[in-house]
């Protein structure tokens, strides 16, 4: 299942991508078949098989949520401004210091792929919200930046990175 959000509230839309049921609203609906086609069937994913994802339909500023091994994963197409914001942070300010370069794959800085459960107690943070433009967790107020790093609140660590690799500039394999 996947969900997208946009940096612009007026363009915010939701996209549900799953190995089974699907629902989609708005422009993002066109993205569903492309993403869906590349996934193995539900039982195969549940067994932990790698999952391929076509990134081409995901616009700059959008965040798509997919599921792999039952875990939600955010796939964020970062804008140049979001990348710059993540890079210019003084690491001494971070509770869990990591440079932006350690959060993305070399040559693919526009793509941030992180597990979507808040590292406090597991809620799903809201994208493009909070003081740092990344995510805001509505459960207890943790805030993450555009590199998925914890900046404020009770979450102890950054959003973890799942295992993934780029198959091409617009295609990744998770797992
Ligand atoms: S679960 Fe996110 S702040 Fe508590």
PDB file of N, CA and C and ligand atoms in Angstrom, residues 118 120-123 137 139-142 154, ligand 1:
ATOM      1  N   UNK A 118       7.772   5.940  13.311  1.00  0.00           N
ATOM      2  CA  UNK A 118       8.488   6.818  14.239  1.00  0.00           C
ATOM      3  C   UNK A 118       9.317   5.965  15.186  1.00  0.00           C
ATOM      4  N   UNK A 120      10.079   6.509  18.113  1.00  0.00           N
ATOM      5  CA  UNK A 120       9.656   6.572  19.503  1.00  0.00           C
ATOM      6  C   UNK A 120       8.797   5.338  19.809  1.00  0.00           C
ATOM      7  N   UNK A 121       7.558   5.373  19.402  1.00  0.00           N
ATOM      8  CA  UNK A 121       6.668   4.242  19.686  1.00  0.00           C
ATOM      9  C   UNK A 121       5.965   3.719  18.438  1.00  0.00           C
ATOM     10  N   UNK A 122       6.471   4.106  17.278  1.00  0.00           N
ATOM     11  CA  UNK A 122       6.016   3.450  16.057  1.00  0.00           C
ATOM     12  C   UNK A 122       4.892   4.074  15.276  1.00  0.00           C
ATOM     13  N   UNK A 123       4.414   5.238  15.664  1.00  0.00           N
ATOM     14  CA  UNK A 123       3.369   5.891  14.867  1.00  0.00           C
ATOM     15  C   UNK A 123       3.908   6.262  13.484  1.00  0.00           C
ATOM     16  N   UNK A 137       5.415  13.770  13.862  1.00  0.00           N
ATOM     17  CA  UNK A 137       4.693  12.625  14.426  1.00  0.00           C
ATOM     18  C   UNK A 137       3.595  13.136  15.345  1.00  0.00           C
ATOM     19  N   UNK A 139       1.707  11.624  17.369  1.00  0.00           N
ATOM     20  CA  UNK A 139       1.480  10.905  18.631  1.00  0.00           C
ATOM     21  C   UNK A 139       2.091  11.633  19.823  1.00  0.00           C
ATOM     22  N   UNK A 140       3.367  12.008  19.718  1.00  0.00           N
ATOM     23  CA  UNK A 140       4.014  12.672  20.844  1.00  0.00           C
ATOM     24  C   UNK A 140       4.900  13.827  20.392  1.00  0.00           C
ATOM     25  N   UNK A 141       4.769  14.224  19.147  1.00  0.00           N
ATOM     26  CA  UNK A 141       5.404  15.468  18.707  1.00  0.00           C
ATOM     27  C   UNK A 141       6.816  15.391  18.169  1.00  0.00           C
ATOM     28  N   UNK A 142       7.313  14.220  17.870  1.00  0.00           N
ATOM     29  CA  UNK A 142       8.660  14.167  17.293  1.00  0.00           C
ATOM     30  C   UNK A 142       8.660  14.823  15.910  1.00  0.00           C
ATOM     31  N   UNK A 154      10.567  13.133  21.429  1.00  0.00           N
ATOM     32  CA  UNK A 154      11.040  11.957  22.170  1.00  0.00           C
ATOM     33  C   UNK A 154      11.650  10.843  21.324  1.00  0.00           C
TER      34      UNK A 154
HETATM   35  S1  LIG B   1       5.411   7.614  18.385  1.00  0.00           S
HETATM   36 FE1  LIG B   1       6.202   9.353  17.352  1.00  0.00          FE
HETATM   37  S2  LIG B   1       6.604  10.746  18.912  1.00  0.00           S
HETATM   38 FE2  LIG B   1       5.868   9.012  19.962  1.00  0.00          FE
END
